[in-house]
Short mmCIF file of N, CA and C in Angstrom, two decimals:
data_model
loop_
_atom_site.label_atom_id
_atom_site.label_comp_id
_atom_site.label_asym_id
_atom_site.label_seq_id
_atom_site.Cartn_x
_atom_site.Cartn_y
_atom_site.Cartn_z
N VAL A 1 14.27 -73.47 112.11
CA VAL A 1 15.24 -72.49 111.67
C VAL A 1 16.55 -73.24 111.43
N LEU A 2 17.15 -73.05 110.27
CA LEU A 2 18.40 -73.70 109.93
C LEU A 2 19.56 -72.71 110.06
N PHE A 3 20.62 -73.16 110.73
CA PHE A 3 21.85 -72.40 110.88
C PHE A 3 22.99 -73.33 110.51
N VAL A 4 23.85 -72.90 109.59
CA VAL A 4 24.99 -73.73 109.20
C VAL A 4 26.26 -73.03 109.66
N GLY A 5 26.92 -73.65 110.62
CA GLY A 5 28.15 -73.09 111.16
C GLY A 5 28.44 -73.66 112.53
N ARG A 6 29.62 -73.38 112.99
CA ARG A 6 30.03 -73.85 114.31
C ARG A 6 29.69 -72.78 115.35
N GLY A 7 29.13 -73.20 116.46
CA GLY A 7 28.77 -72.26 117.52
C GLY A 7 29.95 -71.56 118.14
N GLU A 8 31.11 -72.19 118.11
CA GLU A 8 32.29 -71.56 118.71
C GLU A 8 32.92 -70.51 117.79
N ASP A 9 32.47 -70.41 116.57
CA ASP A 9 32.99 -69.43 115.62
C ASP A 9 32.30 -68.09 115.88
N LYS A 10 33.00 -67.19 116.54
CA LYS A 10 32.41 -65.91 116.94
C LYS A 10 32.00 -65.04 115.75
N VAL A 11 32.63 -65.23 114.61
CA VAL A 11 32.32 -64.44 113.42
C VAL A 11 30.96 -64.81 112.83
N LYS A 12 30.51 -66.03 113.03
CA LYS A 12 29.25 -66.50 112.42
C LYS A 12 28.00 -65.99 113.14
N GLY A 13 28.17 -65.32 114.27
CA GLY A 13 27.01 -64.79 114.98
C GLY A 13 26.20 -65.85 115.71
N ALA A 14 26.81 -66.98 115.99
CA ALA A 14 26.09 -68.08 116.64
C ALA A 14 25.56 -67.68 118.02
N ARG A 15 26.34 -66.90 118.75
CA ARG A 15 25.88 -66.48 120.08
C ARG A 15 24.60 -65.65 119.96
N GLN A 16 24.55 -64.78 118.96
CA GLN A 16 23.36 -63.95 118.75
C GLN A 16 22.17 -64.82 118.31
N VAL A 17 22.44 -65.81 117.45
CA VAL A 17 21.38 -66.71 117.02
C VAL A 17 20.84 -67.50 118.22
N ALA A 18 21.73 -67.99 119.06
CA ALA A 18 21.30 -68.75 120.25
C ALA A 18 20.47 -67.87 121.18
N ALA A 19 20.89 -66.64 121.40
CA ALA A 19 20.12 -65.74 122.27
C ALA A 19 18.74 -65.46 121.67
N ALA A 20 18.69 -65.27 120.36
CA ALA A 20 17.40 -65.02 119.70
C ALA A 20 16.48 -66.24 119.82
N LEU A 21 17.04 -67.42 119.61
CA LEU A 21 16.22 -68.64 119.71
C LEU A 21 15.75 -68.87 121.13
N GLU A 22 16.58 -68.55 122.09
CA GLU A 22 16.18 -68.69 123.51
C GLU A 22 14.94 -67.84 123.78
N GLU A 23 14.95 -66.61 123.29
CA GLU A 23 13.80 -65.72 123.48
C GLU A 23 12.59 -66.19 122.69
N LEU A 24 12.80 -66.54 121.43
CA LEU A 24 11.67 -66.94 120.59
C LEU A 24 11.06 -68.27 121.02
N ALA A 25 11.84 -69.17 121.56
CA ALA A 25 11.31 -70.47 122.02
C ALA A 25 10.33 -70.30 123.16
N ARG A 26 10.45 -69.21 123.91
CA ARG A 26 9.45 -68.96 124.97
C ARG A 26 8.10 -68.60 124.36
N ARG A 27 8.12 -67.92 123.21
CA ARG A 27 6.88 -67.57 122.51
C ARG A 27 6.33 -68.73 121.69
N TYR A 28 7.24 -69.51 121.13
CA TYR A 28 6.88 -70.61 120.23
C TYR A 28 7.54 -71.89 120.75
N PRO A 29 6.87 -72.59 121.66
CA PRO A 29 7.51 -73.76 122.29
C PRO A 29 7.94 -74.86 121.31
N SER A 30 7.33 -74.94 120.14
CA SER A 30 7.72 -75.99 119.19
C SER A 30 8.87 -75.54 118.27
N LEU A 31 9.34 -74.31 118.41
CA LEU A 31 10.42 -73.79 117.58
C LEU A 31 11.71 -74.56 117.84
N ARG A 32 12.43 -74.87 116.76
CA ARG A 32 13.71 -75.57 116.87
C ARG A 32 14.73 -74.91 115.96
N LEU A 33 15.97 -74.90 116.43
CA LEU A 33 17.10 -74.50 115.61
C LEU A 33 17.84 -75.76 115.23
N LEU A 34 17.98 -76.00 113.95
CA LEU A 34 18.79 -77.10 113.46
C LEU A 34 20.14 -76.49 113.10
N ALA A 35 21.14 -76.82 113.89
CA ALA A 35 22.48 -76.29 113.70
C ALA A 35 23.36 -77.37 113.09
N ILE A 36 24.00 -77.04 111.97
CA ILE A 36 24.88 -77.97 111.29
C ILE A 36 26.27 -77.33 111.24
N PRO A 37 27.30 -77.88 111.83
CA PRO A 37 27.31 -79.12 112.59
C PRO A 37 26.76 -78.96 114.01
N GLY A 38 26.71 -77.72 114.50
CA GLY A 38 26.11 -77.50 115.81
C GLY A 38 27.08 -77.57 116.97
N THR A 39 28.35 -77.74 116.70
CA THR A 39 29.33 -77.75 117.78
C THR A 39 29.39 -76.37 118.41
N GLY A 40 29.73 -76.31 119.69
CA GLY A 40 29.92 -75.04 120.36
C GLY A 40 28.67 -74.40 120.91
N PHE A 41 27.50 -74.90 120.58
CA PHE A 41 26.26 -74.38 121.16
C PHE A 41 26.03 -75.04 122.51
N GLN A 42 25.54 -74.27 123.46
CA GLN A 42 25.17 -74.83 124.76
C GLN A 42 23.88 -75.64 124.59
N PRO A 43 23.74 -76.75 125.29
CA PRO A 43 22.50 -77.53 125.18
C PRO A 43 21.28 -76.67 125.52
N ALA A 44 20.22 -76.87 124.77
CA ALA A 44 18.97 -76.14 124.98
C ALA A 44 17.84 -76.98 124.42
N PRO A 45 16.64 -76.85 124.97
CA PRO A 45 15.51 -77.65 124.47
C PRO A 45 15.16 -77.36 123.01
N TRP A 46 15.49 -76.18 122.53
CA TRP A 46 15.17 -75.79 121.15
C TRP A 46 16.27 -76.14 120.16
N LEU A 47 17.40 -76.68 120.64
CA LEU A 47 18.55 -76.94 119.78
C LEU A 47 18.60 -78.38 119.31
N CYS A 48 18.75 -78.55 118.00
CA CYS A 48 19.00 -79.86 117.39
C CYS A 48 20.32 -79.74 116.63
N ARG A 49 21.24 -80.63 116.92
CA ARG A 49 22.54 -80.64 116.25
C ARG A 49 22.58 -81.78 115.26
N ALA A 50 23.00 -81.49 114.06
CA ALA A 50 23.08 -82.53 113.04
C ALA A 50 24.46 -83.15 112.97
N GLY A 51 25.46 -82.50 113.54
CA GLY A 51 26.82 -82.99 113.40
C GLY A 51 27.33 -82.70 111.99
N GLN A 52 28.44 -83.33 111.65
CA GLN A 52 29.01 -83.15 110.31
C GLN A 52 28.08 -83.80 109.28
N VAL A 53 27.76 -83.06 108.24
CA VAL A 53 26.88 -83.55 107.18
C VAL A 53 27.63 -83.44 105.86
N PRO A 54 27.76 -84.55 105.12
CA PRO A 54 28.39 -84.45 103.81
C PRO A 54 27.63 -83.48 102.91
N HIS A 55 28.37 -82.72 102.11
CA HIS A 55 27.74 -81.69 101.28
C HIS A 55 26.61 -82.25 100.42
N GLN A 56 26.78 -83.46 99.88
CA GLN A 56 25.75 -84.03 99.00
C GLN A 56 24.45 -84.34 99.75
N GLN A 57 24.47 -84.33 101.08
CA GLN A 57 23.26 -84.57 101.86
C GLN A 57 22.61 -83.29 102.38
N MET A 58 23.26 -82.16 102.17
CA MET A 58 22.75 -80.90 102.71
C MET A 58 21.40 -80.50 102.13
N ALA A 59 21.13 -80.83 100.88
CA ALA A 59 19.86 -80.43 100.26
C ALA A 59 18.67 -80.90 101.08
N GLY A 60 18.75 -82.09 101.63
CA GLY A 60 17.66 -82.61 102.45
C GLY A 60 17.43 -81.77 103.70
N TYR A 61 18.50 -81.26 104.29
CA TYR A 61 18.36 -80.41 105.48
C TYR A 61 17.75 -79.06 105.12
N TYR A 62 18.15 -78.51 103.98
CA TYR A 62 17.54 -77.26 103.54
C TYR A 62 16.04 -77.47 103.30
N ARG A 63 15.69 -78.58 102.66
CA ARG A 63 14.27 -78.84 102.38
C ARG A 63 13.46 -79.04 103.67
N ALA A 64 14.09 -79.53 104.72
CA ALA A 64 13.39 -79.78 105.98
C ALA A 64 13.14 -78.50 106.78
N ALA A 65 13.86 -77.44 106.45
CA ALA A 65 13.75 -76.20 107.21
C ALA A 65 12.63 -75.31 106.69
N ASP A 66 12.18 -74.41 107.54
CA ASP A 66 11.19 -73.41 107.15
C ASP A 66 11.84 -72.07 106.83
N LEU A 67 12.98 -71.81 107.46
CA LEU A 67 13.70 -70.59 107.17
C LEU A 67 15.17 -70.77 107.54
N PHE A 68 15.99 -69.85 107.03
CA PHE A 68 17.44 -69.94 107.18
C PHE A 68 17.95 -68.65 107.79
N VAL A 69 18.93 -68.77 108.69
CA VAL A 69 19.53 -67.59 109.29
C VAL A 69 21.05 -67.62 109.12
N ASN A 70 21.58 -66.46 108.71
CA ASN A 70 23.02 -66.25 108.64
C ASN A 70 23.26 -64.91 109.32
N ALA A 71 23.81 -64.96 110.53
CA ALA A 71 24.01 -63.74 111.31
C ALA A 71 25.48 -63.37 111.40
N SER A 72 26.25 -63.70 110.39
CA SER A 72 27.70 -63.48 110.40
C SER A 72 28.04 -62.00 110.54
N PHE A 73 29.18 -61.76 111.19
CA PHE A 73 29.72 -60.41 111.29
C PHE A 73 30.68 -60.13 110.14
N SER A 74 31.12 -61.19 109.46
CA SER A 74 32.04 -61.05 108.33
C SER A 74 31.86 -62.25 107.42
N GLU A 75 31.78 -62.02 106.13
CA GLU A 75 31.61 -63.08 105.13
C GLU A 75 32.24 -62.64 103.83
N GLY A 76 32.46 -63.60 102.97
CA GLY A 76 32.73 -63.31 101.57
C GLY A 76 31.38 -63.43 100.88
N MET A 77 31.21 -64.48 100.11
CA MET A 77 29.91 -64.81 99.53
C MET A 77 29.59 -66.22 100.00
N PRO A 78 28.80 -66.34 101.08
CA PRO A 78 28.57 -67.66 101.67
C PRO A 78 27.72 -68.56 100.78
N LEU A 79 28.27 -69.73 100.48
CA LEU A 79 27.55 -70.72 99.70
C LEU A 79 26.26 -71.13 100.39
N THR A 80 26.25 -71.12 101.72
CA THR A 80 25.06 -71.52 102.46
C THR A 80 23.86 -70.64 102.12
N VAL A 81 24.08 -69.36 101.92
CA VAL A 81 22.98 -68.45 101.57
C VAL A 81 22.44 -68.80 100.18
N ILE A 82 23.34 -69.06 99.25
CA ILE A 82 22.90 -69.43 97.90
C ILE A 82 22.17 -70.77 97.92
N GLU A 83 22.67 -71.72 98.70
CA GLU A 83 21.99 -73.01 98.81
C GLU A 83 20.60 -72.86 99.42
N ALA A 84 20.48 -72.00 100.44
CA ALA A 84 19.17 -71.75 101.05
C ALA A 84 18.22 -71.10 100.05
N MET A 85 18.75 -70.21 99.22
CA MET A 85 17.94 -69.58 98.19
C MET A 85 17.45 -70.64 97.20
N HIS A 86 18.35 -71.51 96.74
CA HIS A 86 17.97 -72.58 95.80
C HIS A 86 16.90 -73.48 96.40
N ALA A 87 16.93 -73.66 97.72
CA ALA A 87 15.95 -74.50 98.39
C ALA A 87 14.61 -73.78 98.59
N GLY A 88 14.57 -72.50 98.27
CA GLY A 88 13.33 -71.75 98.42
C GLY A 88 13.03 -71.34 99.84
N LEU A 89 14.08 -71.18 100.65
CA LEU A 89 13.88 -70.78 102.04
C LEU A 89 13.84 -69.26 102.17
N ALA A 90 12.99 -68.80 103.06
CA ALA A 90 13.06 -67.40 103.46
C ALA A 90 14.33 -67.26 104.29
N ILE A 91 15.03 -66.15 104.11
CA ILE A 91 16.34 -65.97 104.72
C ILE A 91 16.39 -64.69 105.52
N VAL A 92 16.98 -64.79 106.72
CA VAL A 92 17.36 -63.63 107.51
C VAL A 92 18.87 -63.64 107.51
N ALA A 93 19.49 -62.56 107.02
CA ALA A 93 20.94 -62.54 106.91
C ALA A 93 21.51 -61.18 107.25
N ALA A 94 22.75 -61.21 107.70
CA ALA A 94 23.47 -59.97 107.98
C ALA A 94 23.95 -59.36 106.66
N PRO A 95 23.93 -58.05 106.55
CA PRO A 95 24.35 -57.39 105.30
C PRO A 95 25.86 -57.22 105.22
N VAL A 96 26.58 -58.34 105.18
CA VAL A 96 28.04 -58.31 105.14
C VAL A 96 28.53 -59.03 103.90
N GLY A 97 29.76 -58.70 103.48
CA GLY A 97 30.36 -59.36 102.32
C GLY A 97 29.45 -59.25 101.10
N GLY A 98 29.29 -60.37 100.40
CA GLY A 98 28.49 -60.39 99.19
C GLY A 98 27.01 -60.63 99.42
N ILE A 99 26.59 -60.78 100.67
CA ILE A 99 25.18 -61.10 100.95
C ILE A 99 24.22 -60.05 100.39
N PRO A 100 24.47 -58.74 100.58
CA PRO A 100 23.53 -57.76 100.02
C PRO A 100 23.47 -57.77 98.49
N GLU A 101 24.43 -58.41 97.84
CA GLU A 101 24.38 -58.51 96.39
C GLU A 101 23.40 -59.58 95.92
N VAL A 102 23.09 -60.56 96.78
CA VAL A 102 22.17 -61.62 96.39
C VAL A 102 20.85 -61.58 97.16
N ILE A 103 20.85 -61.02 98.35
CA ILE A 103 19.61 -60.86 99.12
C ILE A 103 19.17 -59.41 99.00
N ARG A 104 18.07 -59.21 98.31
CA ARG A 104 17.49 -57.88 98.21
C ARG A 104 16.47 -57.73 99.34
N ALA A 105 16.71 -56.76 100.21
CA ALA A 105 15.89 -56.57 101.40
C ALA A 105 14.41 -56.49 101.06
N GLU A 106 13.64 -57.28 101.78
CA GLU A 106 12.18 -57.34 101.66
C GLU A 106 11.71 -57.93 100.34
N GLN A 107 12.63 -58.35 99.47
CA GLN A 107 12.24 -58.96 98.20
C GLN A 107 12.64 -60.43 98.14
N THR A 108 13.90 -60.71 98.43
CA THR A 108 14.37 -62.11 98.41
C THR A 108 14.84 -62.56 99.79
N GLY A 109 14.67 -61.73 100.78
CA GLY A 109 15.06 -62.07 102.15
C GLY A 109 15.01 -60.84 103.03
N LEU A 110 15.37 -61.03 104.28
CA LEU A 110 15.41 -59.92 105.23
C LEU A 110 16.85 -59.71 105.65
N LEU A 111 17.28 -58.47 105.65
CA LEU A 111 18.64 -58.14 106.07
C LEU A 111 18.61 -57.52 107.46
N LEU A 112 19.54 -57.98 108.29
CA LEU A 112 19.65 -57.49 109.66
C LEU A 112 20.34 -56.13 109.69
N ARG A 113 20.08 -55.41 110.76
CA ARG A 113 20.92 -54.23 111.02
C ARG A 113 22.31 -54.75 111.34
N ARG A 114 23.28 -53.96 111.11
CA ARG A 114 24.67 -54.40 111.32
C ARG A 114 24.96 -54.80 112.76
N ASP A 115 24.21 -54.29 113.71
CA ASP A 115 24.47 -54.63 115.11
C ASP A 115 23.64 -55.82 115.60
N HIS A 116 22.86 -56.43 114.75
CA HIS A 116 22.08 -57.63 115.04
C HIS A 116 20.97 -57.42 116.07
N ARG A 117 20.67 -56.18 116.45
CA ARG A 117 19.63 -55.96 117.45
C ARG A 117 18.26 -56.46 117.00
N ASP A 118 18.03 -56.50 115.73
CA ASP A 118 16.70 -56.88 115.26
C ASP A 118 16.61 -58.35 114.83
N LEU A 119 17.55 -59.19 115.22
CA LEU A 119 17.51 -60.60 114.85
C LEU A 119 16.23 -61.26 115.37
N VAL A 120 15.87 -61.00 116.60
CA VAL A 120 14.65 -61.59 117.17
C VAL A 120 13.43 -61.12 116.38
N SER A 121 13.33 -59.83 116.11
CA SER A 121 12.13 -59.32 115.42
C SER A 121 12.04 -59.83 113.99
N GLN A 122 13.17 -59.95 113.29
CA GLN A 122 13.12 -60.45 111.90
C GLN A 122 12.75 -61.94 111.87
N LEU A 123 13.32 -62.72 112.76
CA LEU A 123 12.95 -64.14 112.83
C LEU A 123 11.49 -64.29 113.23
N ASP A 124 11.07 -63.51 114.23
CA ASP A 124 9.68 -63.57 114.68
C ASP A 124 8.72 -63.22 113.54
N ARG A 125 9.09 -62.23 112.78
CA ARG A 125 8.26 -61.82 111.64
C ARG A 125 8.07 -62.98 110.66
N LEU A 126 9.15 -63.70 110.34
CA LEU A 126 9.02 -64.82 109.40
C LEU A 126 8.29 -66.00 110.01
N ILE A 127 8.39 -66.17 111.31
CA ILE A 127 7.64 -67.25 111.97
C ILE A 127 6.14 -66.94 111.93
N ARG A 128 5.78 -65.70 112.22
CA ARG A 128 4.36 -65.31 112.28
C ARG A 128 3.72 -65.15 110.91
N GLU A 129 4.46 -64.62 109.94
CA GLU A 129 3.87 -64.24 108.66
C GLU A 129 4.17 -65.30 107.59
N ASP A 130 3.31 -66.29 107.55
CA ASP A 130 3.48 -67.39 106.61
C ASP A 130 3.51 -66.90 105.16
N ALA A 131 2.64 -65.97 104.82
CA ALA A 131 2.60 -65.47 103.44
C ALA A 131 3.91 -64.78 103.07
N LEU A 132 4.47 -64.01 103.98
CA LEU A 132 5.75 -63.34 103.72
C LEU A 132 6.86 -64.39 103.58
N ARG A 133 6.87 -65.36 104.46
CA ARG A 133 7.89 -66.43 104.40
C ARG A 133 7.82 -67.15 103.05
N GLN A 134 6.62 -67.46 102.60
CA GLN A 134 6.45 -68.13 101.31
C GLN A 134 6.87 -67.24 100.15
N LYS A 135 6.46 -65.98 100.21
CA LYS A 135 6.81 -65.03 99.13
C LYS A 135 8.31 -64.85 99.02
N LEU A 136 8.98 -64.65 100.14
CA LEU A 136 10.44 -64.46 100.12
C LEU A 136 11.15 -65.72 99.65
N GLY A 137 10.68 -66.88 100.09
CA GLY A 137 11.29 -68.13 99.66
C GLY A 137 11.17 -68.35 98.16
N LYS A 138 10.00 -68.05 97.64
CA LYS A 138 9.78 -68.21 96.19
C LYS A 138 10.66 -67.24 95.40
N ALA A 139 10.72 -66.00 95.86
CA ALA A 139 11.55 -65.00 95.17
C ALA A 139 13.03 -65.35 95.28
N ALA A 140 13.43 -65.89 96.42
CA ALA A 140 14.83 -66.30 96.60
C ALA A 140 15.18 -67.42 95.63
N ARG A 141 14.27 -68.39 95.49
CA ARG A 141 14.52 -69.50 94.55
C ARG A 141 14.67 -68.97 93.13
N GLN A 142 13.81 -68.06 92.73
CA GLN A 142 13.89 -67.49 91.38
C GLN A 142 15.19 -66.71 91.19
N ALA A 143 15.57 -65.93 92.19
CA ALA A 143 16.80 -65.15 92.10
C ALA A 143 18.03 -66.05 92.06
N ALA A 144 17.95 -67.19 92.73
CA ALA A 144 19.09 -68.12 92.77
C ALA A 144 19.38 -68.73 91.41
N GLU A 145 18.39 -68.78 90.54
CA GLU A 145 18.63 -69.32 89.20
C GLU A 145 19.72 -68.53 88.48
N GLU A 146 19.78 -67.22 88.75
CA GLU A 146 20.81 -66.38 88.14
C GLU A 146 22.19 -66.65 88.74
N LEU A 147 22.24 -67.39 89.84
CA LEU A 147 23.51 -67.69 90.50
C LEU A 147 23.97 -69.12 90.23
N SER A 148 23.27 -69.83 89.36
CA SER A 148 23.69 -71.21 89.07
C SER A 148 25.00 -71.19 88.29
N TRP A 149 25.75 -72.28 88.39
CA TRP A 149 27.02 -72.37 87.66
C TRP A 149 26.80 -72.22 86.16
N ASP A 150 25.74 -72.84 85.64
CA ASP A 150 25.45 -72.74 84.20
C ASP A 150 25.20 -71.29 83.78
N HIS A 151 24.39 -70.60 84.56
CA HIS A 151 24.07 -69.21 84.24
C HIS A 151 25.33 -68.34 84.31
N LEU A 152 26.13 -68.50 85.36
CA LEU A 152 27.34 -67.71 85.51
C LEU A 152 28.35 -68.01 84.40
N ALA A 153 28.43 -69.28 83.99
CA ALA A 153 29.33 -69.65 82.90
C ALA A 153 28.88 -69.00 81.59
N ARG A 154 27.56 -69.02 81.32
CA ARG A 154 27.06 -68.37 80.11
C ARG A 154 27.35 -66.87 80.12
N GLN A 155 27.19 -66.23 81.28
CA GLN A 155 27.49 -64.80 81.37
C GLN A 155 28.97 -64.53 81.12
N THR A 156 29.83 -65.38 81.66
CA THR A 156 31.27 -65.21 81.47
C THR A 156 31.64 -65.36 80.00
N VAL A 157 31.10 -66.37 79.35
CA VAL A 157 31.35 -66.58 77.92
C VAL A 157 30.88 -65.37 77.12
N GLU A 158 29.72 -64.83 77.47
CA GLU A 158 29.19 -63.67 76.76
C GLU A 158 30.11 -62.46 76.92
N VAL A 159 30.67 -62.26 78.08
CA VAL A 159 31.62 -61.17 78.30
C VAL A 159 32.83 -61.36 77.40
N TYR A 160 33.37 -62.59 77.33
CA TYR A 160 34.52 -62.85 76.48
C TYR A 160 34.17 -62.63 75.01
N ARG A 161 32.99 -63.01 74.59
CA ARG A 161 32.58 -62.81 73.20
C ARG A 161 32.57 -61.32 72.86
N ARG A 162 32.04 -60.52 73.79
CA ARG A 162 31.98 -59.09 73.53
C ARG A 162 33.37 -58.45 73.50
N LEU A 163 34.28 -58.98 74.30
CA LEU A 163 35.63 -58.39 74.37
C LEU A 163 36.52 -58.81 73.22
N PHE A 164 36.31 -60.02 72.68
CA PHE A 164 37.23 -60.52 71.65
C PHE A 164 36.52 -60.68 70.35
#
């Protein structure tokens, strides 16, 4: 499971992610959370910290993961979600900020309830259901194509053409 954010940042939901991983690691002893940078998390057998990673190296970390979690309580439009989509990862994310505009529930990812009570069950579902994880990852990758800079630039130019 990949999490990008600092554990001490209360807005990112790191405490909830850590509690969920603590519970899930009892069911799945080989489960690991790769936290980038991973500061602020308490040491745990399931925790791997990558430290600071240059942006140009992040693609390799996304490719190494099986799924991505964003449990933020507040966001704008997090680049990490779009990067996870481009990497073809199944995503569990909170429905805050612009996330519901790019993650369509049960189609391109799973959206949490606003109170995060179902974080364990949504992560567990993606761990157990390989076909669902693959389907969501593939759909997320396809949906991310519409979020590429080239695609957005073409859409912007088209709007200007229609207006002028």
